[in-house]
Amino acid sequence: MAFDIKKTNLAEQAEAGYEFEVKLPDGSPTDFYITVRGNLSPKVKKFSKDLFNQLQLKELQAKRKGKADQPVDLDEAEETLIKSAVARIVTWKGLEDGGKVVEPTQENFVRIMTELDWVRKQVLDESDNDANFI
């Protein structure tokens, strides 16, 4: 049997997404499912490239102003994690807020990734796991 490159096109599979069940911090199930893109997804790669370019530009501007070794701002670091998690979300199902369904919109992705850092961590971890996309 030959090696079929189509079956191992991780970029294509990473873009299609992987669905996982969000677990509470104690490991309990939630019936809340998120579909995430993988690191090799074209959209995630573009996000990462754009972020890298922004950071390089910011560093260059800081050097020009004589502020080359500025410490990392924690609020900026968290904002970057939030944006990174949002870029990886394809959709979700099973999320409610006080009995009202929380629709999988860009605005709600930002809201939930900002408010629930333990969910954000799972999104990033599942997206980083290449085995989820094979």
Coordinates of N, CA, C and O in Angstrom, one line a residue:
M1 N 0.8 -1.2 0.0 CA 0.0 0.0 0.0 C 0.9 1.2 0.0 O 1.9 1.3 0.7
A2 N 0.5 2.2 -0.8 CA 1.3 3.4 -0.9 C 0.9 4.5 0.1 O -0.2 4.4 0.7
F3 N 1.9 5.3 0.4 CA 1.6 6.5 1.3 C 0.8 7.5 0.6 O 1.2 8.0 -0.5
D4 N -0.4 7.8 1.1 CA -1.3 8.7 0.4 C -1.2 10.1 1.1 O -1.7 10.3 2.2
I5 N -0.6 11.0 0.4 CA -0.4 12.4 1.0 C -1.7 13.1 1.3 O -1.8 13.9 2.2
K6 N -2.8 12.7 0.5 CA -4.1 13.4 0.8 C -4.6 13.1 2.2 O -5.2 13.9 2.9
K7 N -4.3 11.8 2.7 CA -4.8 11.4 4.0 C -4.0 12.0 5.1 O -4.3 12.0 6.3
T8 N -2.8 12.6 4.8 CA -2.0 13.2 5.8 C -1.8 14.7 5.5 O -0.9 15.3 6.0
N9 N -2.7 15.3 4.8 CA -2.7 16.8 4.6 C -3.2 17.4 5.9 O -4.4 17.7 6.1
L10 N -2.3 17.6 6.9 CA -2.7 18.1 8.2 C -3.2 19.5 8.1 O -4.1 19.9 8.9
A11 N -2.7 20.3 7.2 CA -3.3 21.7 7.0 C -4.7 21.7 6.7 O -5.5 22.4 7.3
E12 N -5.1 20.8 5.8 CA -6.5 20.7 5.4 C -7.4 20.2 6.5 O -8.5 20.7 6.8
Q13 N -6.9 19.1 7.2 CA -7.6 18.6 8.3 C -7.7 19.6 9.5 O -8.7 19.7 10.2
A14 N -6.6 20.3 9.7 CA -6.6 21.3 10.8 C -7.6 22.4 10.5 O -8.1 23.0 11.5
E15 N -7.8 22.8 9.3 CA -8.7 23.8 8.9 C -10.2 23.3 9.1 O -11.0 24.1 9.6
A16 N -10.4 22.1 8.8 CA -11.7 21.5 9.0 C -12.1 21.5 10.5 O -13.3 21.6 10.8
G17 N -11.2 21.3 11.4 CA -11.5 21.4 12.8 C -11.6 20.1 13.5 O -11.7 19.0 12.9
Y18 N -11.5 20.2 14.8 CA -11.6 19.0 15.7 C -12.6 19.4 16.9 O -12.4 20.5 17.5
E19 N -13.6 18.6 17.1 CA -14.5 18.9 18.2 C -14.1 18.2 19.5 O -13.8 17.0 19.5
F20 N -14.2 18.9 20.6 CA -13.9 18.4 21.9 C -14.9 18.9 22.9 O -15.5 19.9 22.7
E21 N -15.1 18.1 23.9 CA -16.0 18.5 25.0 C -15.2 19.3 26.0 O -14.2 18.8 26.5
V22 N -15.6 20.5 26.4 CA -15.0 21.3 27.4 C -15.2 20.6 28.7 O -16.4 20.2 29.0
K23 N -14.2 20.5 29.5 CA -14.3 20.0 30.9 C -14.2 21.1 31.9 O -13.5 22.0 31.7
L24 N -14.9 20.9 33.0 CA -14.8 21.8 34.1 C -13.4 21.7 34.7 O -12.7 20.7 34.4
P25 N -12.9 22.7 35.4 CA -11.5 22.6 35.9 C -11.3 21.3 36.8 O -10.1 20.8 36.8
D26 N -12.3 20.7 37.3 CA -12.1 19.5 38.1 C -12.2 18.2 37.2 O -12.1 17.1 37.7
G27 N -12.4 18.4 35.9 CA -12.4 17.3 34.9 C -13.8 16.8 34.6 O -14.0 15.9 33.8
S28 N -14.8 17.4 35.2 CA -16.2 17.0 35.0 C -16.7 17.4 33.6 O -16.3 18.4 33.1
P29 N -17.5 16.5 32.9 CA -18.1 16.9 31.6 C -19.0 18.0 31.7 O -19.6 18.3 32.7
T30 N -19.3 18.7 30.6 CA -20.1 19.9 30.5 C -21.2 19.8 29.5 O -22.1 20.7 29.6
D31 N -21.1 19.0 28.5 CA -22.1 19.0 27.3 C -21.9 20.3 26.5 O -22.8 20.7 25.8
F32 N -20.8 20.9 26.7 CA -20.4 22.1 25.9 C -19.2 21.7 25.0 O -18.2 21.2 25.4
Y33 N -19.5 21.7 23.7 CA -18.5 21.3 22.7 C -18.0 22.4 21.8 O -18.8 23.2 21.4
I34 N -16.7 22.4 21.6 CA -16.1 23.5 20.8 C -15.3 22.8 19.7 O -14.6 21.8 19.9
T35 N -15.5 23.3 18.4 CA -14.7 22.8 17.3 C -13.6 23.8 17.1 O -13.9 25.0 16.9
V36 N -12.3 23.3 17.1 CA -11.2 24.2 16.9 C -10.4 23.8 15.7 O -10.4 22.7 15.2
R37 N -9.7 24.8 15.1 CA -8.7 24.6 14.0 C -7.4 24.3 14.7 O -7.1 24.7 15.8
G38 N -6.6 23.5 14.0 CA -5.3 23.2 14.4 C -4.2 24.2 14.1 O -4.5 25.1 13.2
N39 N -3.1 24.1 14.7 CA -2.0 25.0 14.4 C -1.6 25.1 13.0 O -1.0 26.1 12.5
L40 N -1.8 24.0 12.2 CA -1.4 23.9 10.8 C -2.4 24.5 9.9 O -2.2 24.5 8.7
S41 N -3.5 24.9 10.4 CA -4.6 25.5 9.6 C -4.1 26.8 9.0 O -3.4 27.6 9.6
P42 N -4.5 27.0 7.7 CA -4.0 28.3 7.0 C -4.5 29.5 7.8 O -3.7 30.5 7.9
K43 N -5.7 29.5 8.4 CA -6.1 30.6 9.1 C -5.3 30.9 10.4 O -5.0 32.0 10.7
V44 N -5.0 29.8 11.1 CA -4.2 29.9 12.3 C -2.7 30.4 12.0 O -2.1 31.2 12.6
K45 N -2.2 29.8 10.9 CA -0.9 30.2 10.4 C -0.8 31.7 10.1 O 0.1 32.4 10.4
K46 N -1.9 32.1 9.4 CA -1.9 33.6 9.0 C -2.0 34.4 10.3 O -1.3 35.4 10.4
F47 N -2.8 34.0 11.2 CA -2.9 34.8 12.5 C -1.5 34.8 13.2 O -1.1 35.9 13.6
S48 N -0.8 33.7 13.2 CA 0.5 33.7 13.9 C 1.5 34.6 13.1 O 2.3 35.3 13.8
K49 N 1.5 34.5 11.8 CA 2.4 35.3 11.0 C 2.1 36.8 11.2 O 3.0 37.6 11.4
D50 N 0.8 37.2 11.2 CA 0.4 38.6 11.4 C 0.8 39.0 12.8 O 1.3 40.2 13.0
L51 N 0.7 38.2 13.8 CA 1.0 38.5 15.2 C 2.5 38.8 15.2 O 3.0 39.7 15.8
F52 N 3.3 37.9 14.7 CA 4.8 38.0 14.6 C 5.2 39.3 14.0 O 6.0 40.0 14.5
N53 N 4.6 39.6 12.9 CA 4.9 40.9 12.2 C 4.6 42.1 13.0 O 5.3 43.1 13.1
Q54 N 3.4 42.1 13.7 CA 3.0 43.2 14.6 C 4.1 43.3 15.8 O 4.4 44.4 16.1
L55 N 4.5 42.2 16.3 CA 5.5 42.3 17.4 C 6.8 42.8 17.0 O 7.4 43.6 17.7
Q56 N 7.2 42.4 15.8 CA 8.5 42.9 15.2 C 8.4 44.4 15.0 O 9.3 45.1 15.3
L57 N 7.3 44.9 14.4 CA 7.1 46.3 14.2 C 7.1 47.1 15.5 O 7.7 48.1 15.6
K58 N 6.4 46.5 16.5 CA 6.3 47.2 17.8 C 7.8 47.3 18.4 O 8.1 48.3 19.0
E59 N 8.5 46.2 18.3 CA 9.9 46.2 18.8 C 10.8 47.2 18.1 O 11.5 47.9 18.7
L60 N 10.6 47.3 16.8 CA 11.4 48.3 16.0 C 11.0 49.7 16.4 O 11.9 50.5 16.5
Q61 N 9.7 50.0 16.6 CA 9.3 51.3 17.0 C 9.8 51.6 18.4 O 10.3 52.8 18.6
A62 N 9.9 50.6 19.3 CA 10.4 50.9 20.6 C 11.9 51.2 20.6 O 12.4 52.1 21.3
K63 N 12.6 50.5 19.7 CA 14.1 50.7 19.5 C 14.3 52.2 19.0 O 15.2 52.8 19.5
R64 N 13.5 52.6 18.1 CA 13.6 53.9 17.6 C 13.4 55.0 18.6 O 14.0 56.1 18.6
K65 N 12.6 54.7 19.6 CA 12.3 55.6 20.7 C 13.2 55.4 21.9 O 13.1 56.1 22.9
G66 N 14.2 54.5 21.7 CA 15.1 54.3 22.8 C 14.6 53.5 23.9 O 15.1 53.5 25.1
K67 N 13.6 52.7 23.7 CA 12.9 51.9 24.7 C 13.0 50.4 24.3 O 12.0 49.7 24.4
A68 N 14.2 50.0 24.0 CA 14.3 48.6 23.4 C 13.9 47.5 24.3 O 13.3 46.5 23.9
D69 N 14.3 47.5 25.6 CA 14.1 46.4 26.5 C 12.9 46.6 27.4 O 13.0 46.5 28.6
Q70 N 11.7 46.9 26.8 CA 10.5 47.1 27.6 C 10.0 45.7 28.1 O 10.0 44.8 27.3
P71 N 9.6 45.6 29.3 CA 9.0 44.3 29.8 C 7.7 44.1 29.1 O 7.0 45.0 28.7
V72 N 7.3 42.8 29.1 CA 6.1 42.4 28.5 C 4.9 42.9 29.4 O 4.9 42.7 30.6
D73 N 4.0 43.5 28.8 CA 2.8 44.0 29.5 C 1.8 42.8 29.7 O 1.4 42.2 28.7
L74 N 1.4 42.5 30.9 CA 0.6 41.3 31.1 C -0.8 41.4 30.5 O -1.3 40.4 30.0
D75 N -1.3 42.6 30.4 CA -2.6 42.8 29.8 C -2.5 42.5 28.3 O -3.4 41.9 27.7
E76 N -1.4 42.9 27.7 CA -1.2 42.7 26.3 C -1.0 41.2 26.0 O -1.4 40.6 25.0
A77 N -0.2 40.5 26.9 CA 0.0 39.1 26.8 C -1.3 38.3 26.8 O -1.6 37.4 26.0
E78 N -2.2 38.7 27.8 CA -3.5 38.0 27.9 C -4.4 38.3 26.6 O -5.0 37.4 26.1
E79 N -4.3 39.5 26.2 CA -5.1 39.9 25.0 C -4.6 39.1 23.8 O -5.4 38.6 23.0
T80 N -3.3 38.8 23.7 CA -2.8 38.0 22.6 C -3.3 36.6 22.7 O -3.7 35.9 21.7
L81 N -3.4 36.0 23.9 CA -3.9 34.7 24.1 C -5.4 34.6 23.8 O -5.8 33.6 23.1
I82 N -6.1 35.6 24.1 CA -7.5 35.7 23.8 C -7.7 35.7 22.2 O -8.5 34.9 21.7
K83 N -7.0 36.5 21.6 CA -7.1 36.6 20.1 C -6.6 35.3 19.5 O -7.2 34.9 18.5
S84 N -5.6 34.7 20.0 CA -5.1 33.4 19.5 C -6.2 32.3 19.6 O -6.5 31.6 18.7
A85 N -6.9 32.3 20.8 CA -7.9 31.3 21.0 C -9.1 31.6 20.1 O -9.6 30.6 19.4
V86 N -9.5 32.8 19.9 CA -10.6 33.2 19.0 C -10.3 32.8 17.6 O -11.2 32.2 16.9
A87 N -9.1 33.0 17.1 CA -8.7 32.6 15.8 C -8.8 31.1 15.5 O -9.0 30.7 14.4
R88 N -8.8 30.3 16.6 CA -8.8 28.9 16.4 C -10.2 28.3 16.5 O -10.4 27.1 16.1
I89 N -11.2 29.0 17.0 CA -12.5 28.5 17.1 C -13.3 28.5 15.8 O -13.4 29.5 15.1
V90 N -13.8 27.3 15.4 CA -14.7 27.2 14.3 C -16.1 27.5 14.7 O -16.8 28.3 14.1
T91 N -16.6 26.8 15.7 CA -17.9 26.9 16.2 C -18.0 26.3 17.6 O -17.0 25.7 18.1
W92 N -19.2 26.3 18.2 CA -19.5 25.6 19.4 C -20.9 25.2 19.5 O -21.8 25.7 18.7
K93 N -21.3 24.3 20.4 CA -22.7 24.0 20.7 C -22.8 23.6 22.2 O -21.8 23.2 22.8
G94 N -24.0 23.9 22.7 CA -24.2 23.5 24.1 C -23.9 24.5 25.1 O -23.8 24.2 26.3
L95 N -23.7 25.8 24.7 CA -23.4 26.8 25.7 C -24.6 27.7 26.0 O -25.2 28.2 25.0
E96 N -24.9 27.9 27.3 CA -26.0 28.7 27.7 C -25.5 29.7 28.7 O -24.5 29.4 29.4
D97 N -26.2 30.8 28.9 CA -25.9 31.8 29.9 C -27.3 32.1 30.6 O -28.1 32.8 30.0
G98 N -27.5 31.5 31.7 CA -28.7 31.7 32.4 C -29.9 31.1 31.7 O -31.0 31.7 31.7
G99 N -29.7 30.0 31.0 CA -30.8 29.3 30.3 C -30.9 29.8 28.9 O -31.7 29.3 28.1
K100 N -30.2 30.9 28.5 CA -30.3 31.4 27.1 C -29.1 30.9 26.3 O -28.0 31.0 26.8
V101 N -29.4 30.4 25.1 CA -28.3 29.9 24.3 C -27.3 31.0 23.9 O -27.7 32.1 23.5
V102 N -26.0 30.7 24.0 CA -25.0 31.6 23.6 C -24.6 31.2 22.2 O -24.0 30.2 22.0
E103 N -24.9 32.0 21.2 CA -24.7 31.7 19.8 C -23.2 31.7 19.5 O -22.5 32.5 20.1
P104 N -22.7 30.9 18.6 CA -21.3 30.9 18.2 C -20.9 32.0 17.2 O -20.8 31.8 16.0
T105 N -20.9 33.2 17.7 CA -20.5 34.4 16.9 C -19.1 34.9 17.3 O -18.6 34.6 18.4
Q106 N -18.5 35.7 16.5 CA -17.2 36.2 16.7 C -17.2 37.0 18.0 O -16.3 36.9 18.9
E107 N -18.2 37.8 18.2 CA -18.4 38.6 19.5 C -18.4 37.7 20.7 O -17.8 38.0 21.7
N108 N -19.2 36.6 20.6 CA -19.3 35.7 21.8 C -18.0 34.9 22.0 O -17.7 34.6 23.1
F109 N -17.3 34.6 20.9 CA -16.0 33.9 21.0 C -15.1 34.8 21.9 O -14.4 34.3 22.8
V110 N -15.0 36.1 21.5 CA -14.2 37.0 22.3 C -14.6 37.1 23.7 O -13.8 37.0 24.7
R111 N -15.9 37.2 24.0 CA -16.5 37.3 25.3 C -16.1 36.1 26.2 O -15.6 36.2 27.3
I112 N -16.3 34.9 25.6 CA -16.1 33.7 26.4 C -14.6 33.4 26.6 O -14.2 33.1 27.7
M113 N -13.8 33.7 25.6 CA -12.3 33.5 25.8 C -11.8 34.5 26.8 O -10.7 34.3 27.4
T114 N -12.4 35.7 26.9 CA -12.0 36.7 27.9 C -12.4 36.3 29.3 O -11.7 36.4 30.2
E115 N -13.7 35.9 29.4 CA -14.3 35.7 30.7 C -13.9 34.3 31.3 O -13.8 34.2 32.6
L116 N -13.7 33.3 30.5 CA -13.4 32.0 31.0 C -12.0 31.5 30.6 O -11.9 30.8 29.6
D117 N -11.0 31.9 31.3 CA -9.6 31.5 30.9 C -9.4 30.0 31.0 O -8.6 29.5 30.2
W118 N -10.1 29.3 31.8 CA -9.9 27.8 31.8 C -10.5 27.2 30.5 O -10.0 26.2 30.1
V119 N -11.5 27.8 29.9 CA -12.0 27.3 28.6 C -11.0 27.7 27.5 O -10.6 26.9 26.7
R120 N -10.5 28.9 27.6 CA -9.5 29.4 26.6 C -8.2 28.5 26.6 O -7.7 28.1 25.6
K121 N -7.8 28.0 27.8 CA -6.6 27.1 27.9 C -6.9 25.8 27.1 O -6.1 25.3 26.4
Q122 N -8.2 25.3 27.3 CA -8.5 24.0 26.6 C -8.6 24.2 25.1 O -8.1 23.4 24.3
V123 N -9.1 25.4 24.6 CA -9.1 25.7 23.2 C -7.7 25.7 22.7 O -7.4 25.0 21.6
L124 N -6.8 26.3 23.3 CA -5.4 26.4 22.9 C -4.7 25.0 22.9 O -4.0 24.7 22.0
D125 N -4.9 24.3 24.0 CA -4.3 23.0 24.1 C -4.8 22.0 23.1 O -4.0 21.3 22.5
E126 N -6.1 22.0 22.8 CA -6.7 21.1 21.8 C -6.2 21.5 20.4 O -5.9 20.6 19.6
S127 N -6.1 22.7 20.2 CA -5.6 23.2 18.9 C -4.2 22.9 18.7 O -3.7 22.6 17.5
D128 N -3.4 22.9 19.7 CA -1.9 22.6 19.6 C -1.6 21.1 19.5 O -0.5 20.8 19.1
N129 N -2.6 20.3 19.8 CA -2.4 18.8 19.7 C -2.6 18.3 18.3 O -3.7 18.1 17.8
D130 N -1.5 18.2 17.5 CA -1.6 17.8 16.1 C -2.3 16.4 15.9 O -2.9 16.2 14.9
A131 N -2.2 15.6 17.0 CA -2.8 14.2 16.9 C -4.3 14.3 16.7 O -5.0 13.4 16.2
N132 N -4.9 15.5 17.1 CA -6.4 15.7 17.0 C -6.8 15.8 15.5 O -7.9 15.7 15.2
F133 N -5.8 16.1 14.6 CA -6.1 16.4 13.2 C -5.6 15.4 12.2 O -5.5 15.6 11.1
I134 N -5.4 14.2 12.7 CA -4.9 13.1 11.9 C -6.1 12.1 11.6 O -6.8 11.8 12.4

